[in-house]
Amino acid sequence: MTGSPMTVRPWESPELTAWRRLPMHAVDRRSGGLPLDGPWRFQLLPAPDAPLSEEWTESVVPGSWTTQDTGDLPWYTNWRMPWPEFPPLSPAANPTGVYEREFTVPADWAGRRVVLHVGAAESVLMAEVNGRPVGMGKDSHLASEFDITSAVRPGAAGTVRLTVVKWSDASHIEDQDQWWHGGITRSVFLYATDPLWLADVRITAPADGRLMVDAQVRAAGGPLPEGWRVSGQMEGAGELVPDQEYAEWCAREARVSDFLGEARLRATVPDVRAWSAETPELYGLTLRLHRPDGSVADTSRHRIGFRTVEITGKDLLVNGERVFIRGVNRHDFHPLTGRTVTAGEMRADLETIKRFGFNAVRTSHYPNDPALLDLADELGLYLVDEANIESHDHAHELADDPRYLAAFTERVARMALRDKNHPSVIVWSLGNESDYGANHDAAAGWLRRYDPTRPLQYEGAAKTDWSSPEVASDILCPMYASLDEITAHAASGEQTKPLILCEYSHAMGNSNGTLADHWAAIETTPGLQGGFIWEFWDHGILQRTGDGDGPGRPAGLAGAGAYADGMTAAGYRWAYGGDFGDTPNDGAFCADGLVFPDRTPKPAMYEHREIAAPVRLSHAPSHGLPYGHDGDVRITNAQHFRDLSWLSAEWVLSSQDAATRTAPAVLPDVPPGGSADVPLPAGLLAAAAGDGGEMWLTLRVTTRDDEPWAPRGTEVCTPQVQLRRRDTPAAWPAAGAEGGAWDEDWAVIGADGLLRHPLLSSPPTLSLWRAPTDNDLLGGAADHWHRLGLDRLVREPVSVERAGGPVTVRATYPTAAGAVAHEQVFTPLSGGGLLVEETAVLPEGLADAARVGTVFETVSGLDRMEWYGQGPWETYPDRRAGGPVGHHRARMDRLFTPYLRPQESGGRSGVRDFSLLSEETGAGLTVRLDAPRQVSVTRHRASGLAAATHHDELVPLPHCVVHLDAAHRGLGTASCGPDTLPRYRLGAGTYRWSWTLRPL
Ligand code: IPT
């Protein structure tokens, strides 16, 4: 301890997990105490044993000192430790924060027991009060509490000093893939109890409404007095009844032990409304501890959710139902404060998660702030509550290292002790990426005995043998397994457990390809029950770029608005690994979330929202295309517990050549899992009878009333069916069909075969490359393209043939795997239009190119795009389930998605036609495509995107870069996990596509 004669170095003693730390419990002491949050005196020492100086600065608690201009900055590594020392050692240079402040214990706390609560400290906490060491604790994501009664005097001022050592033996088991920080990251407060207090409360509340409450009572300094009593009152059930049998047993045992401060109460709630993620029904319970004279010594309030979790065969059941786990991994993260998040921010996270169709969160990779669990209970989310253990870099050594045995078991036990009463917690997790060893089995043994009401999981336990029923995991929870692997296992006859991926669909950059394929399999394959997308957050820290490299402050400079517009405020950027001079680091691998650092959802969120839709729309089986104006569509309730009465809907009918029409829709009264066939909206179809082109019917579903996680009118999903195909090829301008003549003042094909056109600043040429996505880079596709030379394609003109109207241009594009033959036939159309028919032949070695298509650049001044196709958000061939076909429009800068590391972005799938126009004059150009195509329109060339490392380096062009793709490679998830499926890859061979260009 600082200033104490103790010579032990607690930061290098894994056996020493705590000293005088109170047992963890589930009694909420957050209100009624003495808050100690706010500015503290602070100094950052270079090492834990360095002397204190006279120089005090200030640090705000809770907060990470690494985001508070203290000189110690955030450092990002994925799994490797940032320094070379082996466990249990830590480096000599070891930033150590000393926090100090005064406090006054209220005078009316006289005679009470006083406890110091430190919400979380990274990574070793040593506490002193009035110069006296009062305790030590580890585990950066759980609270430490110390009894400081004898160190304080009620009514008098005192000083508390908290010393926090950043690197320790514990860092080796907190080696999670995230920024390293230091500091006191959750709230600090004092609270007082009676000398007789409720030490813990345990609630068992299964879905049948039979409640059991176990209270544990302790008395300061000795045995419990005679005559104490616990009473309980419960909303919906009134007074709880003491369990007589248990009371008698206790009385008997207490005579022997003198210390059995236990009471058990029971109640049965009639017609209980069960808790589930869809129906987060909570009941209030108040427990009171009475002194022998009947007066109240202590009170504990709880919100109870009645629900049952069990595993039957290969199914995880909640309240008897096999629920799909539509999960996401969430870290505690904030772009300004590092690890410190307020309850309001946690609520915003969870509301976002709910609004995009998720029903589950894995608290990767440590227990979260208690407020998060309260919110999950209230908003309705299933939690996999994960212990703070990840020994990634030294996983194999530590899993069996007896010096770490206590740390493993304690971290698991303390989590369960704290969170056991939350209905949202349906599964415990022993931690992440720590191999599998005796320490895990010890922790699992403790947990299974302590809480038989929940399954536990640990990915590492079942890694090598998916079928073994013996290991410390009740759920088969692999990470990043391929679709083939999981479906094969489900079909193997060897499956012994529910298969729920603990991580899948790595959301790094422009990613989450094949999510719909995963869910198509999950929803139809017995044994597959869902998974948790990796991950919610892009961990970009706001950084000033102008003057120094500190984390950005003051707060709020790059708020949601600024970033949704596609840029951070000037002079700031989202920093990732390496941007703070942190070496070694793992670069942008921390930018792998479904939301940007300011919580703006990425397009993949909309994909998920649609895949998770509670309402599905399909053609009634009796019908095929085209429908005409009669027939039925089928509406299915894809929920597990709720009917559709909480939703409103409207029909949206969109035809390619007419304006969108809408009409109110009535959702049928169908139970969970049920469906009903409803007639097509006849009036709407009649009105649209004359509309040309293909036709789509969308059911736009919104919340009917306010939900705890969304105001009334929030869009929930937009399922869609096609009613009529488009009548190509008749409407397609075949060469010569629409007589035109070359107007040489307007458009010219030069001797080089390149088109000069007044609407274009750069002629249409062949493109086979895209600015590599993170998946392309880390999965190897980008290297493949670079070796072939696709990123620096050179056009060699071969011939130009003029035959009156059409001009045929042939060119080749040499690559390392042979030349690509490219042909363009340009035909003038009446009214100044142009038809371009293209063919490209890719030699064998060019399979798996990024794209095959046309690229051209427009004139300046076009700032809006309107299109008929999928949208409005970005979609790609293997991530387009969430973009309904319709008429969409967007400002040019909104088309682009500002992934932290610039890359291919802004694509739209299934585009049939689009216009680029000036908002001011309405003038511009319009392009019609022969078939639904992948199109992207941005202010950036692929080469510019590929060369930039951050957005502040990009200079938008004044004009548009347009890509029309005959084929575009899927996105996959190869930055960590499987690449896209073969059907989303490009083969060698002949590609044909055509398009028309007309002035607007
Ligand atoms: C896996 C980790 O559990 C997670 O924390 C994160 O690092 C993720 O990968 C990638 O972003 S571990 C990996 C070795 C599969």
PDB file of N, CA and C in Angstrom, residues 765-769 785 788-796 812-816 818-820 822 846 851 853 855:
ATOM      1  N   THR A 765     -15.291   3.977 -68.883  1.00  0.00           N
ATOM      2  CA  THR A 765     -14.284   2.948 -69.141  1.00  0.00           C
ATOM      3  C   THR A 765     -14.593   1.757 -68.235  1.00  0.00           C
ATOM      4  N   LEU A 766     -13.789   0.722 -68.398  1.00  0.00           N
ATOM      5  CA  LEU A 766     -14.034  -0.504 -67.635  1.00  0.00           C
ATOM      6  C   LEU A 766     -13.429  -0.396 -66.227  1.00  0.00           C
ATOM      7  N   SER A 767     -14.143  -0.913 -65.252  1.00  0.00           N
ATOM      8  CA  SER A 767     -13.601  -0.953 -63.895  1.00  0.00           C
ATOM      9  C   SER A 767     -13.747  -2.365 -63.337  1.00  0.00           C
ATOM     10  N   LEU A 768     -12.656  -2.857 -62.738  1.00  0.00           N
ATOM     11  CA  LEU A 768     -12.678  -4.209 -62.153  1.00  0.00           C
ATOM     12  C   LEU A 768     -12.311  -4.180 -60.675  1.00  0.00           C
ATOM     13  N   TRP A 769     -12.147  -3.003 -60.128  1.00  0.00           N
ATOM     14  CA  TRP A 769     -11.556  -2.858 -58.790  1.00  0.00           C
ATOM     15  C   TRP A 769     -12.441  -1.982 -57.916  1.00  0.00           C
ATOM     16  N   TRP A 785      -6.170  -8.734 -56.041  1.00  0.00           N
ATOM     17  CA  TRP A 785      -6.432  -7.716 -57.069  1.00  0.00           C
ATOM     18  C   TRP A 785      -5.178  -6.921 -57.392  1.00  0.00           C
ATOM     19  N   LEU A 788      -2.908  -8.839 -59.575  1.00  0.00           N
ATOM     20  CA  LEU A 788      -3.401  -8.862 -60.960  1.00  0.00           C
ATOM     21  C   LEU A 788      -3.252  -7.502 -61.635  1.00  0.00           C
ATOM     22  N   GLY A 789      -3.149  -6.471 -60.822  1.00  0.00           N
ATOM     23  CA  GLY A 789      -3.041  -5.114 -61.381  1.00  0.00           C
ATOM     24  C   GLY A 789      -4.387  -4.440 -61.575  1.00  0.00           C
ATOM     25  N   LEU A 790      -5.425  -4.956 -60.950  1.00  0.00           N
ATOM     26  CA  LEU A 790      -6.758  -4.381 -61.169  1.00  0.00           C
ATOM     27  C   LEU A 790      -6.880  -2.972 -60.611  1.00  0.00           C
ATOM     28  N   ASP A 791      -6.006  -2.653 -59.647  1.00  0.00           N
ATOM     29  CA  ASP A 791      -6.050  -1.315 -59.042  1.00  0.00           C
ATOM     30  C   ASP A 791      -5.368  -0.265 -59.917  1.00  0.00           C
ATOM     31  N   ARG A 792      -4.720  -0.694 -60.996  1.00  0.00           N
ATOM     32  CA  ARG A 792      -4.032   0.280 -61.867  1.00  0.00           C
ATOM     33  C   ARG A 792      -4.223  -0.135 -63.326  1.00  0.00           C
ATOM     34  N   LEU A 793      -5.461  -0.407 -63.647  1.00  0.00           N
ATOM     35  CA  LEU A 793      -5.830  -0.913 -64.971  1.00  0.00           C
ATOM     36  C   LEU A 793      -5.506   0.138 -66.043  1.00  0.00           C
ATOM     37  N   VAL A 794      -4.912  -0.315 -67.156  1.00  0.00           N
ATOM     38  CA  VAL A 794      -4.607   0.612 -68.252  1.00  0.00           C
ATOM     39  C   VAL A 794      -5.394   0.178 -69.480  1.00  0.00           C
ATOM     40  N   ARG A 795      -6.020   1.145 -70.111  1.00  0.00           N
ATOM     41  CA  ARG A 795      -6.843   0.834 -71.287  1.00  0.00           C
ATOM     42  C   ARG A 795      -6.007   0.974 -72.555  1.00  0.00           C
ATOM     43  N   GLU A 796      -6.102  -0.051 -73.397  1.00  0.00           N
ATOM     44  CA  GLU A 796      -5.415   0.038 -74.689  1.00  0.00           C
ATOM     45  C   GLU A 796      -6.456  -0.048 -75.793  1.00  0.00           C
ATOM     46  N   THR A 812      -8.598  -3.278 -74.921  1.00  0.00           N
ATOM     47  CA  THR A 812      -8.184  -4.344 -74.010  1.00  0.00           C
ATOM     48  C   THR A 812      -7.559  -3.717 -72.774  1.00  0.00           C
ATOM     49  N   TYR A 813      -7.641  -4.481 -71.711  1.00  0.00           N
ATOM     50  CA  TYR A 813      -7.066  -4.053 -70.434  1.00  0.00           C
ATOM     51  C   TYR A 813      -6.138  -5.168 -69.967  1.00  0.00           C
ATOM     52  N   PRO A 814      -4.826  -5.022 -70.201  1.00  0.00           N
ATOM     53  CA  PRO A 814      -3.910  -6.094 -69.797  1.00  0.00           C
ATOM     54  C   PRO A 814      -3.862  -6.230 -68.273  1.00  0.00           C
ATOM     55  N   THR A 815      -3.777  -7.463 -67.816  1.00  0.00           N
ATOM     56  CA  THR A 815      -3.594  -7.721 -66.383  1.00  0.00           C
ATOM     57  C   THR A 815      -2.549  -8.831 -66.258  1.00  0.00           C
ATOM     58  N   ALA A 816      -2.133  -9.115 -65.057  1.00  0.00           N
ATOM     59  CA  ALA A 816      -1.132 -10.161 -64.849  1.00  0.00           C
ATOM     60  C   ALA A 816      -1.673 -11.533 -65.221  1.00  0.00           C
ATOM     61  N   GLY A 818      -3.643 -12.040 -67.950  1.00  0.00           N
ATOM     62  CA  GLY A 818      -4.143 -11.962 -69.322  1.00  0.00           C
ATOM     63  C   GLY A 818      -5.001 -10.731 -69.516  1.00  0.00           C
ATOM     64  N   ALA A 819      -5.304 -10.446 -70.790  1.00  0.00           N
ATOM     65  CA  ALA A 819      -6.007  -9.205 -71.096  1.00  0.00           C
ATOM     66  C   ALA A 819      -7.518  -9.406 -71.041  1.00  0.00           C
ATOM     67  N   VAL A 820      -8.201  -8.355 -70.593  1.00  0.00           N
ATOM     68  CA  VAL A 820      -9.663  -8.355 -70.619  1.00  0.00           C
ATOM     69  C   VAL A 820     -10.090  -7.657 -71.900  1.00  0.00           C
ATOM     70  N   HIS A 822     -12.783  -5.709 -73.938  1.00  0.00           N
ATOM     71  CA  HIS A 822     -13.926  -4.879 -73.581  1.00  0.00           C
ATOM     72  C   HIS A 822     -14.480  -4.237 -74.840  1.00  0.00           C
ATOM     73  N   LEU A 846      -8.865 -14.202 -63.826  1.00  0.00           N
ATOM     74  CA  LEU A 846      -9.456 -12.987 -63.269  1.00  0.00           C
ATOM     75  C   LEU A 846     -10.711 -13.239 -62.441  1.00  0.00           C
ATOM     76  N   ARG A 851     -15.278  -6.120 -59.180  1.00  0.00           N
ATOM     77  CA  ARG A 851     -16.470  -5.726 -59.918  1.00  0.00           C
ATOM     78  C   ARG A 851     -16.185  -5.846 -61.401  1.00  0.00           C
ATOM     79  N   GLY A 853     -17.664  -3.581 -64.509  1.00  0.00           N
ATOM     80  CA  GLY A 853     -18.639  -2.544 -64.811  1.00  0.00           C
ATOM     81  C   GLY A 853     -17.994  -1.318 -65.396  1.00  0.00           C
ATOM     82  N   VAL A 855     -17.100   2.811 -65.256  1.00  0.00           N
ATOM     83  CA  VAL A 855     -16.914   3.976 -64.396  1.00  0.00           C
ATOM     84  C   VAL A 855     -16.837   5.209 -65.285  1.00  0.00           C
TER      85      VAL A 855
END
